[in-house]
Coordinates of C-alpha atoms and ligand atoms in Angstrom, one line a residue:
X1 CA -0.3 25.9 -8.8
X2 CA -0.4 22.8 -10.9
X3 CA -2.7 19.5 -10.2
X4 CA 0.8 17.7 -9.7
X5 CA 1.8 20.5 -6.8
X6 CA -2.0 20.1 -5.3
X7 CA -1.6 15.7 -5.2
X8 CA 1.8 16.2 -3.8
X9 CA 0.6 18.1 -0.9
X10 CA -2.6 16.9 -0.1
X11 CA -2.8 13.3 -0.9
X12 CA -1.4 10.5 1.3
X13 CA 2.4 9.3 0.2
X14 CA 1.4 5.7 0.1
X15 CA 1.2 6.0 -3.7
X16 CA 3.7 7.2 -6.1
X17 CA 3.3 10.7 -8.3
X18 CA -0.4 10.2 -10.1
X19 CA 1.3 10.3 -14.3
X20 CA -1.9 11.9 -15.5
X21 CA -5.6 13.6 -14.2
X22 CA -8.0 12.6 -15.8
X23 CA -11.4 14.5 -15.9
X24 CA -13.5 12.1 -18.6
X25 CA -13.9 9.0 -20.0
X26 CA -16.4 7.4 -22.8
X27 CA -16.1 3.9 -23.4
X28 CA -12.4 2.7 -23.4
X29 CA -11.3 5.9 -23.5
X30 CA -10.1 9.2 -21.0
X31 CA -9.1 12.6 -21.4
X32 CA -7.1 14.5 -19.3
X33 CA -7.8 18.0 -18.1
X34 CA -6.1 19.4 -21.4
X35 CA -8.0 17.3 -23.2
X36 CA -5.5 14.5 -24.7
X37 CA -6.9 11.7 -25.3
X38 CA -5.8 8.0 -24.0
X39 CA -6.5 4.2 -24.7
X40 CA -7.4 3.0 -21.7
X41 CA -6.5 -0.6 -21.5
X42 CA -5.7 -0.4 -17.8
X43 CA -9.2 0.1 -17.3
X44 CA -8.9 1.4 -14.0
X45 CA -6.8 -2.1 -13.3
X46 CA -9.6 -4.6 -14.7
X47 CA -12.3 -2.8 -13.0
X48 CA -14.2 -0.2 -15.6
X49 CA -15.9 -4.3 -17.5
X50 CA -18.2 -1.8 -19.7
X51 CA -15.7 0.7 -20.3
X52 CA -16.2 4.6 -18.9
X53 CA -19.3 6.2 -18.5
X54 CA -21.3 3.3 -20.4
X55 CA -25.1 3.9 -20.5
X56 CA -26.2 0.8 -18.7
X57 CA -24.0 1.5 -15.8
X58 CA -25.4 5.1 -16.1
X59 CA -28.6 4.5 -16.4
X60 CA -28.7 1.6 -13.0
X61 CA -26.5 4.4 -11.1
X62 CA -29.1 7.1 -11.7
X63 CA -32.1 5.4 -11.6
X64 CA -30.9 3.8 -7.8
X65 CA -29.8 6.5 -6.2
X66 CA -33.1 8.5 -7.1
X67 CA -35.3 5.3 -5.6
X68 CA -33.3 3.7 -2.7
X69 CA -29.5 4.0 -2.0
X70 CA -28.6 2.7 1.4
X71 CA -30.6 1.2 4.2
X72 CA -28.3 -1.0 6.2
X73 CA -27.9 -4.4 6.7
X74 CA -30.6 -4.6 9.0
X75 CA -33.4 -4.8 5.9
X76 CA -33.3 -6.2 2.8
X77 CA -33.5 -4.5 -0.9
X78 CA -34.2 -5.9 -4.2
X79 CA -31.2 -4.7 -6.2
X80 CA -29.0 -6.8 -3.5
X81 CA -31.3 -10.1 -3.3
X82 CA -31.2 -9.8 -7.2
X83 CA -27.4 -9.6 -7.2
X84 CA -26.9 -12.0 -4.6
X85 CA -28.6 -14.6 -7.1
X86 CA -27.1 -13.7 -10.0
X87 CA -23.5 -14.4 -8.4
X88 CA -24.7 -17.6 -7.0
X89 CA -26.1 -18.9 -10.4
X90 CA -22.9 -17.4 -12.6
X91 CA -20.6 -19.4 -10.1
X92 CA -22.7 -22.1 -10.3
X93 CA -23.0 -22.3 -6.3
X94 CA -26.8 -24.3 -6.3
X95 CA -29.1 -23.8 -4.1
X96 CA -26.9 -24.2 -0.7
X97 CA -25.0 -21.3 -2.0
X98 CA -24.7 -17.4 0.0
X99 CA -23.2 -14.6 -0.6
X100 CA -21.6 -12.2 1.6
X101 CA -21.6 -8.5 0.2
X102 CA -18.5 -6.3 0.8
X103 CA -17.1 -2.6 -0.3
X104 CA -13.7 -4.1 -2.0
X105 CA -11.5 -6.8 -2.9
X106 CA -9.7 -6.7 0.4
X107 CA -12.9 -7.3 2.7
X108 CA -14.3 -9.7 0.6
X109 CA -10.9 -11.4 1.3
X110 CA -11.1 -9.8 5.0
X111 CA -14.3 -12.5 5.1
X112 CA -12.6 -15.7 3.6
X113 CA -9.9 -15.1 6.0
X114 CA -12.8 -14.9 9.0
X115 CA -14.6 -18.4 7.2
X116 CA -11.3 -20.1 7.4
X117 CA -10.9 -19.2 10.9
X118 CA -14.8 -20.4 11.6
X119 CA -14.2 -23.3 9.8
X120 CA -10.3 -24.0 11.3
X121 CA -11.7 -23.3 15.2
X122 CA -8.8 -24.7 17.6
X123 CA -8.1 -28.0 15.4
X124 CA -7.0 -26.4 12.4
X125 CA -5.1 -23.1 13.0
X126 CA -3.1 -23.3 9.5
X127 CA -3.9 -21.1 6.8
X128 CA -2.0 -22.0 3.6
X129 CA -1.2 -18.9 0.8
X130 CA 0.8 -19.2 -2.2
X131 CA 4.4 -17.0 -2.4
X132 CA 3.8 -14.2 -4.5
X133 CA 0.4 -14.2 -4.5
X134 CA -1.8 -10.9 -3.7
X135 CA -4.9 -10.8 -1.7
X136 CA -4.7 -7.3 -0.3
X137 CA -3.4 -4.1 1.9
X138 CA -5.5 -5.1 5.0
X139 CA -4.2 -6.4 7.9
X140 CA -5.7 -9.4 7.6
X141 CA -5.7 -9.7 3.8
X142 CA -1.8 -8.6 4.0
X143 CA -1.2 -11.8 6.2
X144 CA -2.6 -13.8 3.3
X145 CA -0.5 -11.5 0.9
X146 CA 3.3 -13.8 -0.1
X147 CA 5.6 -10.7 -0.4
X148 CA 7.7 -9.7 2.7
X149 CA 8.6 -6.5 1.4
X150 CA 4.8 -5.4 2.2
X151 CA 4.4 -7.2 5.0
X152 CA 7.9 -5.7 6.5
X153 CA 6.7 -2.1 8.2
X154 CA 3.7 -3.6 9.6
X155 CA 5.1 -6.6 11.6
X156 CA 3.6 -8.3 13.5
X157 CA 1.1 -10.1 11.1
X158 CA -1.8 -12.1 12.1
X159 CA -0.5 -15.3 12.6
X160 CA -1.3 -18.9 11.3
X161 CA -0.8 -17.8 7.4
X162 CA 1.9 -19.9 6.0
X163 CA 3.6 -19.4 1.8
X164 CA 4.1 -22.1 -0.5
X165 CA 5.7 -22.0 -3.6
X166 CA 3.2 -22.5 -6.4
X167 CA 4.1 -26.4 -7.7
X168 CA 1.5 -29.3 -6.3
X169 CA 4.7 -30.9 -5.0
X170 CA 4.5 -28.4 -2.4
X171 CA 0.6 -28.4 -1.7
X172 CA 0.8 -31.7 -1.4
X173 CA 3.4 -31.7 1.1
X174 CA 1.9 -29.2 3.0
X175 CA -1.7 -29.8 4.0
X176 CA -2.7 -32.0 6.4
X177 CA -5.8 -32.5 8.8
X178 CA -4.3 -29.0 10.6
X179 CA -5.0 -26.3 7.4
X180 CA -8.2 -24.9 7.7
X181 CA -7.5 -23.1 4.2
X182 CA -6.0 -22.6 1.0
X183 CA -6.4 -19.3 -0.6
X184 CA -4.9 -19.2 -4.3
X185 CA -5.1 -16.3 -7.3
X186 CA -5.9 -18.5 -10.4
X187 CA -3.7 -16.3 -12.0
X188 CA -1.5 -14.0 -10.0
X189 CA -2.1 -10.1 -11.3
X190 CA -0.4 -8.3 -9.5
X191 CA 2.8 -10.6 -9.7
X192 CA 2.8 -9.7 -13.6
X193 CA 0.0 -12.2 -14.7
X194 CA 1.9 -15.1 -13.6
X195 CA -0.3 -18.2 -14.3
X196 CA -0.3 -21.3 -12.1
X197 CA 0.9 -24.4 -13.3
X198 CA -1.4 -27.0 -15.6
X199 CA -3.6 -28.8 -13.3
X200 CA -2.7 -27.0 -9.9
X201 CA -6.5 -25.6 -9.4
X202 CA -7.2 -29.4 -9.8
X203 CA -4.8 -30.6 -7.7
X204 CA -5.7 -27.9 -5.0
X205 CA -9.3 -29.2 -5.4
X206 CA -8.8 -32.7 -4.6
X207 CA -6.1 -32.4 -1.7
X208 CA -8.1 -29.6 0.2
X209 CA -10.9 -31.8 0.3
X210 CA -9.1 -35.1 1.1
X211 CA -7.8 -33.0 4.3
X212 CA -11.2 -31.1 4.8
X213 CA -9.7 -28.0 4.7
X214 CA -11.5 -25.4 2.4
X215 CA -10.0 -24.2 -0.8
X216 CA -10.9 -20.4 -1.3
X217 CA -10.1 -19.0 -4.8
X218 CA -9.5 -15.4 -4.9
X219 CA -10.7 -14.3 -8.2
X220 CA -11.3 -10.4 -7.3
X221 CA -9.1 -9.7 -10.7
X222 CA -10.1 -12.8 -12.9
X223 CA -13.9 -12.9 -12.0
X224 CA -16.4 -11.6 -14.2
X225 CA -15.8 -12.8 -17.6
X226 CA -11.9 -11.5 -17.6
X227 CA -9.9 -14.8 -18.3
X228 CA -12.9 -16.1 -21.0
X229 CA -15.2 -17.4 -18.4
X230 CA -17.4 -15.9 -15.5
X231 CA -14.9 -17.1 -13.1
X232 CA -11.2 -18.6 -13.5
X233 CA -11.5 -21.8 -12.0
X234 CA -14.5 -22.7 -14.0
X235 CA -11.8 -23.2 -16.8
X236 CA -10.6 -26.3 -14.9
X237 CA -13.8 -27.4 -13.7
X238 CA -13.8 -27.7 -10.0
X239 CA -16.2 -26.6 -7.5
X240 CA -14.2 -24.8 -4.6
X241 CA -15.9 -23.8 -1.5
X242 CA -15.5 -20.1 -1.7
X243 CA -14.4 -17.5 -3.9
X244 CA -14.2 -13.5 -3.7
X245 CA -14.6 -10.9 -6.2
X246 CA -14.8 -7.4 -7.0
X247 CA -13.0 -5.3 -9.1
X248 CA -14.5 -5.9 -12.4
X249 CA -17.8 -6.8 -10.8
X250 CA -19.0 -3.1 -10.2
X251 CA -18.0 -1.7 -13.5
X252 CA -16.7 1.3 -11.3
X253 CA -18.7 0.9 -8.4
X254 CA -16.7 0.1 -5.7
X255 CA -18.2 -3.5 -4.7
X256 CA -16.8 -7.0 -3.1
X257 CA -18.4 -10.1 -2.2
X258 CA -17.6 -13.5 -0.9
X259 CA -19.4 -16.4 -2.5
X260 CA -19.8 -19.9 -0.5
X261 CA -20.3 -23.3 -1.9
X262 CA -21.8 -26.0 -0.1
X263 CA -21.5 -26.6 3.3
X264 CA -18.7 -23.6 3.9
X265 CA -22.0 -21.7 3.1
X266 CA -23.3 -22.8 6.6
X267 CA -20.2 -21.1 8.7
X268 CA -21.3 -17.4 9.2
X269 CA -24.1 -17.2 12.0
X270 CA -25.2 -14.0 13.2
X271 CA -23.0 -11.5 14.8
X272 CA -19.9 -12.9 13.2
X273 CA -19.4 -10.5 10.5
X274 CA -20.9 -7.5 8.9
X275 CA -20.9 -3.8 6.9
X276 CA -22.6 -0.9 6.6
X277 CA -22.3 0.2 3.4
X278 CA -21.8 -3.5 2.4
X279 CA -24.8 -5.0 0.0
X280 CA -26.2 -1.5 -0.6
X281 CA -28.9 -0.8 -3.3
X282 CA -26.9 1.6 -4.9
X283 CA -23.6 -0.8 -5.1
X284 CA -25.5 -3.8 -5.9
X285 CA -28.1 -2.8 -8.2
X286 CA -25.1 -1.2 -10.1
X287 CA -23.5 -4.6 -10.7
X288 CA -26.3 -6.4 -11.2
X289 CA -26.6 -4.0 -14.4
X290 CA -23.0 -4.4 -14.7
X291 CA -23.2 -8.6 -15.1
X292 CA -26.6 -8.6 -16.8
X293 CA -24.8 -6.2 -19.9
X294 CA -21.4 -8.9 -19.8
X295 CA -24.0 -11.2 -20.3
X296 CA -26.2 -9.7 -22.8
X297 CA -23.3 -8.9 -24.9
X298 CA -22.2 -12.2 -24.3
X299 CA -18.7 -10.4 -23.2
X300 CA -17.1 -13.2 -21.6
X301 CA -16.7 -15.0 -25.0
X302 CA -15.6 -11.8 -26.2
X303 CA -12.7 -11.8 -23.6
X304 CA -11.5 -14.7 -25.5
X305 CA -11.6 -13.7 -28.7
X306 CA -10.6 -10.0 -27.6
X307 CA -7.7 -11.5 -26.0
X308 CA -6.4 -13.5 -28.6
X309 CA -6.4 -10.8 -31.7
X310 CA -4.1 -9.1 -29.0
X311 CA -2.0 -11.7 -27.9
X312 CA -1.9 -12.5 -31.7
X313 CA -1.1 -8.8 -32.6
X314 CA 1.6 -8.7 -29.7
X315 CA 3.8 -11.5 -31.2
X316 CA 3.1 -10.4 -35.0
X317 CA 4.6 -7.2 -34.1
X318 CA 8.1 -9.0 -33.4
X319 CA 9.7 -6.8 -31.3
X320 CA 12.8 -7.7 -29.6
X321 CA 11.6 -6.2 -26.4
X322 CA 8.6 -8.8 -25.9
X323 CA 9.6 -12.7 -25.1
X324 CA 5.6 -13.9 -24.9
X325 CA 2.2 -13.2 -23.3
X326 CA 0.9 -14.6 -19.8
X327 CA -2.3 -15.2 -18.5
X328 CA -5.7 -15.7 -20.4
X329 CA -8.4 -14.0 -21.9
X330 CA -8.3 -10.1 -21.4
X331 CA -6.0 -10.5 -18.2
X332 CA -2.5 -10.5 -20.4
X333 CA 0.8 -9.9 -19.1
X334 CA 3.4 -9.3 -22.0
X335 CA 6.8 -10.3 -20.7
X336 CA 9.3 -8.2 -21.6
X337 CA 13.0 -9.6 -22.8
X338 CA 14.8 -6.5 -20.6
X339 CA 13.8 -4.7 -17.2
X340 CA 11.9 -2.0 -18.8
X341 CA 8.4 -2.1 -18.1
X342 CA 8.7 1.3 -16.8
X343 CA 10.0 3.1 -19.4
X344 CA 7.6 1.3 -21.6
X345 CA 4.6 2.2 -19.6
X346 CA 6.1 6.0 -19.2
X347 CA 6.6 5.8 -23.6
X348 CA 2.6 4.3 -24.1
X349 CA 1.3 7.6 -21.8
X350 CA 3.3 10.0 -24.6
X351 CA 1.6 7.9 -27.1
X352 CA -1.7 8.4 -25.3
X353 CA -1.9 4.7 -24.1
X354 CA -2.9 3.8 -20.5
X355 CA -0.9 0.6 -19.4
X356 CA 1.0 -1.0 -16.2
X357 CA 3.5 -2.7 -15.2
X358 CA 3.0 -4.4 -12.0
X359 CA 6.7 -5.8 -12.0
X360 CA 10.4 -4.5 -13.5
X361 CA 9.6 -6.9 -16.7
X362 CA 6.1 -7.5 -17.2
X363 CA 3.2 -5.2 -19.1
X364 CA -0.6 -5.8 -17.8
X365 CA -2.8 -5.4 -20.2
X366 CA -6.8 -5.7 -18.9
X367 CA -9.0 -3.6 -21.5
X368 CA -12.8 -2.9 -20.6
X369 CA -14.5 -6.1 -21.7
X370 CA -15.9 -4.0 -24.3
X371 CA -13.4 -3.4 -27.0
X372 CA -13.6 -4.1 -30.6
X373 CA -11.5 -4.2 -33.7
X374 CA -10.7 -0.4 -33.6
X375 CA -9.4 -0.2 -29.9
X376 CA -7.6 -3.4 -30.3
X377 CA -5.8 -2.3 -33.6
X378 CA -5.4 1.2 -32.3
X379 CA -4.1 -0.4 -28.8
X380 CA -1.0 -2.5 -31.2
X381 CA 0.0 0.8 -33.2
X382 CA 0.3 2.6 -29.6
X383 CA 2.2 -0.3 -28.2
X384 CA 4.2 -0.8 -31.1
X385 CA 5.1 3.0 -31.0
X386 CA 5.8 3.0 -27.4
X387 CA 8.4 0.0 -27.5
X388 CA 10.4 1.6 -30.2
X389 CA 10.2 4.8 -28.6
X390 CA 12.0 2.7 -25.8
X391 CA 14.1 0.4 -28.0
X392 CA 15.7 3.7 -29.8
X393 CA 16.1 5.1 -25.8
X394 CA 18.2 1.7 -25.1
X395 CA 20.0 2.2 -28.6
X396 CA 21.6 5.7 -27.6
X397 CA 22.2 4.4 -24.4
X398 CA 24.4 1.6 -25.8
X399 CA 24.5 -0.3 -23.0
X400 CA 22.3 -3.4 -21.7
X401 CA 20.3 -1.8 -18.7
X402 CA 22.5 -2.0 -15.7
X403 CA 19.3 -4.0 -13.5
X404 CA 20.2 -7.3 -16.1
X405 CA 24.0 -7.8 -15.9
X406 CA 23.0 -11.6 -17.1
X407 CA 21.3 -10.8 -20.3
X408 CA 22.4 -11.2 -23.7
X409 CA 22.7 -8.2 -25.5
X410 CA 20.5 -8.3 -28.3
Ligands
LIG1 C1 -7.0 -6.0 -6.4 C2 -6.9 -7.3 -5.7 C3 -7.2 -7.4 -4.3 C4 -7.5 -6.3 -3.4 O1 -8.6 -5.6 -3.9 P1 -8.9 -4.1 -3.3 O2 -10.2 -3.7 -3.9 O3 -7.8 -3.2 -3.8 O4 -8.9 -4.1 -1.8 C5 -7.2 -8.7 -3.8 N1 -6.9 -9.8 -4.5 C6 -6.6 -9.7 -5.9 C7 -6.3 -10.9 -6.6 C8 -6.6 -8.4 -6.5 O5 -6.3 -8.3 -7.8

């Protein structure tokens, strides 16, 4: 029996075939179990911030679970008052700010979806989401999520949740004194890094609040220093009234919160939501360590200059495969002139590169915060590689791929 026979008939169908197992990592690399070697610039999809196994997280992991791991949410713990600060001053919340503690992305968007209904009550039953956007496999969080094809086997969806397309034309249009909420992805990952237009957080900003509806920013894949700053929409200088993260937050530790702004801070009151693993000492004291090494480091300016020297690399190499990059920072989509992401992602894992393609043309590439010269340079050889490896593929097969009858060959 192989590892590939044992997955396929023990683990749930939901996800495709596993392409590798891996049994190690150390620092922004893995090995599988017959000890190859990979570049991990999936990073466990913009989640692993200090790369595998890094000494801090090691260290805050050991040390919590040997003191004080879980209590429940009906005490208090230092490592979670400690974290819950630390959010609130990175996000720049003030005093008024709280933060709600969750085990994932999804039920940190599970409780922006409950604070738009607490602030919405009867009046204000519309809850505005942008087409293509991704907030989530939930029921609730699936409602908020723009992609019928997801919705589709689970109808009916909560209702109230309404898609726009992503232009201000459209927001502007659409909110009146009736929308409780707007929920947006500063840059949407999981749509292949598809950034919104110039001025749109803005925009969002000051027609949410003209309506008093609440603008929630989803920034579970852009938070923590990805995109260049702690958060996304600090780029564009607004203040929303919520935001939810997790992902990179924990390092590896699975970990979600909900930060309020402002009066949207005053909207929970006891009884109306809660966790029990949510907020634990292990999770929290864990990413606590987690933000206080991004910061140490000073890693979010690092995700600028990181990203870059790749984006930079990327072009230089001047392959007729790539057309450009997409988002910011060390969240970077690298758009691809044919519908081969697959095959490209399939080519980088013979190379020994970890990569993903979340759409038919797009590459994401999110890198532990961590990286220096040598990963990134190492990183462009492996890429390079893997996109001739697919270019000579497309050469022998002589034809433009049958998905893109209205490309140009090359
Ligand atoms: C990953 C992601 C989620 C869902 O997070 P999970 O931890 O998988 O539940 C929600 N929103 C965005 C923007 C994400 O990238």
């Amino acid at each position: 029996m192989t590892w590939q026979d044992d997955a396929g008939r023990d683990l749930v169908r939901s996800f495709g075939p596993r392409m590798a197992m891996f049994v190690r990592g150390e620092g922004a690399y893995v090995w599988d179990a017959d000890g190859r070697r990979y570049l991990d610039f999936l990073a466990g999809i913009a989640v692993n911030s200090l790369g595998h196994a890094h000494p801090v997280f090691v260290e805050a992991l050991t040390r919590q679970a040997a003191t004080l791991a879980h209590v429940s949410n009906y005490f208090a713990t230092p490592p979670q008052l400690e974290l819950a600060a630390r959010l609130k001053r990175l996000a720049g919340t003030g005093d008024e700010g709280r933060v709600y503690f969750a085990n994932s992305g999804a039920e940190a968007n599970e409780a922006a979806f409950k604070l738009a209904r607490l602030h919405g009550g009867a009046d204000r039953p519309r809850i505005l989401a942008l087409t293509d956007a991704f907030h989530g496999r939930t029921m609730g969080t699936l409602a908020l999520t723009g992609k019928p094809a997801m919705q589709e086997p689970f109808l009916p969806m909560t209702p109230g949740v309404e898609f726009l397309p992503s232009t201000i034309a459209a927001l502007e249009a659409a909110v009146d004194d009736r929308v409780a909420a707007l929920i947006v992805e500063p840059i949407k990952g999981e749509a292949g890094v598809v950034d919104l237009p110039e001025g749109y957080l803005a925009a969002a900003r000051e027609i949410t609040a003209r309506h008093g509806a609440l603008l929630i920013v989803d920034e579970i894949q852009t938070g923590a220093g990805r995109t260049g700053e702690w958060f996304a929409f600090q780029h564009e200088g607004i203040t929303p009234d919520a935001v939810t993260v997790a992902k990179g937050i924990g390092g590896g530790f699975p970990i979600g919160a909900l930060i309020t702004f402002g009066s949207a801070s005053d909207l929970f009151y006891p009884g109306t939501h809660g966790s029990t693993f949510g907020g634990n000492a292990l999770g929290t004291a864990v990413a606590s360590a987690v933000l206080a090494e991004i910061e140490r480091a000073d890693l979010v300016a690092a995700a600028s200059a990181r990203g870059a020297q790749i984006r930079d690399g990327v072009e230089a190499l001047g392959s007729e495969l790539v057309s450009g990059t997409r988002g910011r920072g060390l969240l970077i989509g690298i758009a691809l002139t044919r519908p081969v992401a697959k095959a490209v992602v399939a080519a980088a894992a013979e190379h020994g590169l970890v990569i993903n393609a979340p759409n038919d043309d797009t590459i994401r590439v999110v890198p532990p915060l961590t990286i220096g010269d040598i990963e990134v340079d190492e990183f462009l050889a492996l890429f390079a590689a893997s996109l001739r490896t697919v270019q000579d593929a497309l050469l022998l097969d002589g034809s433009p791929h049958p998905a893109s009858p209205s490309e140009v060959p090359a």
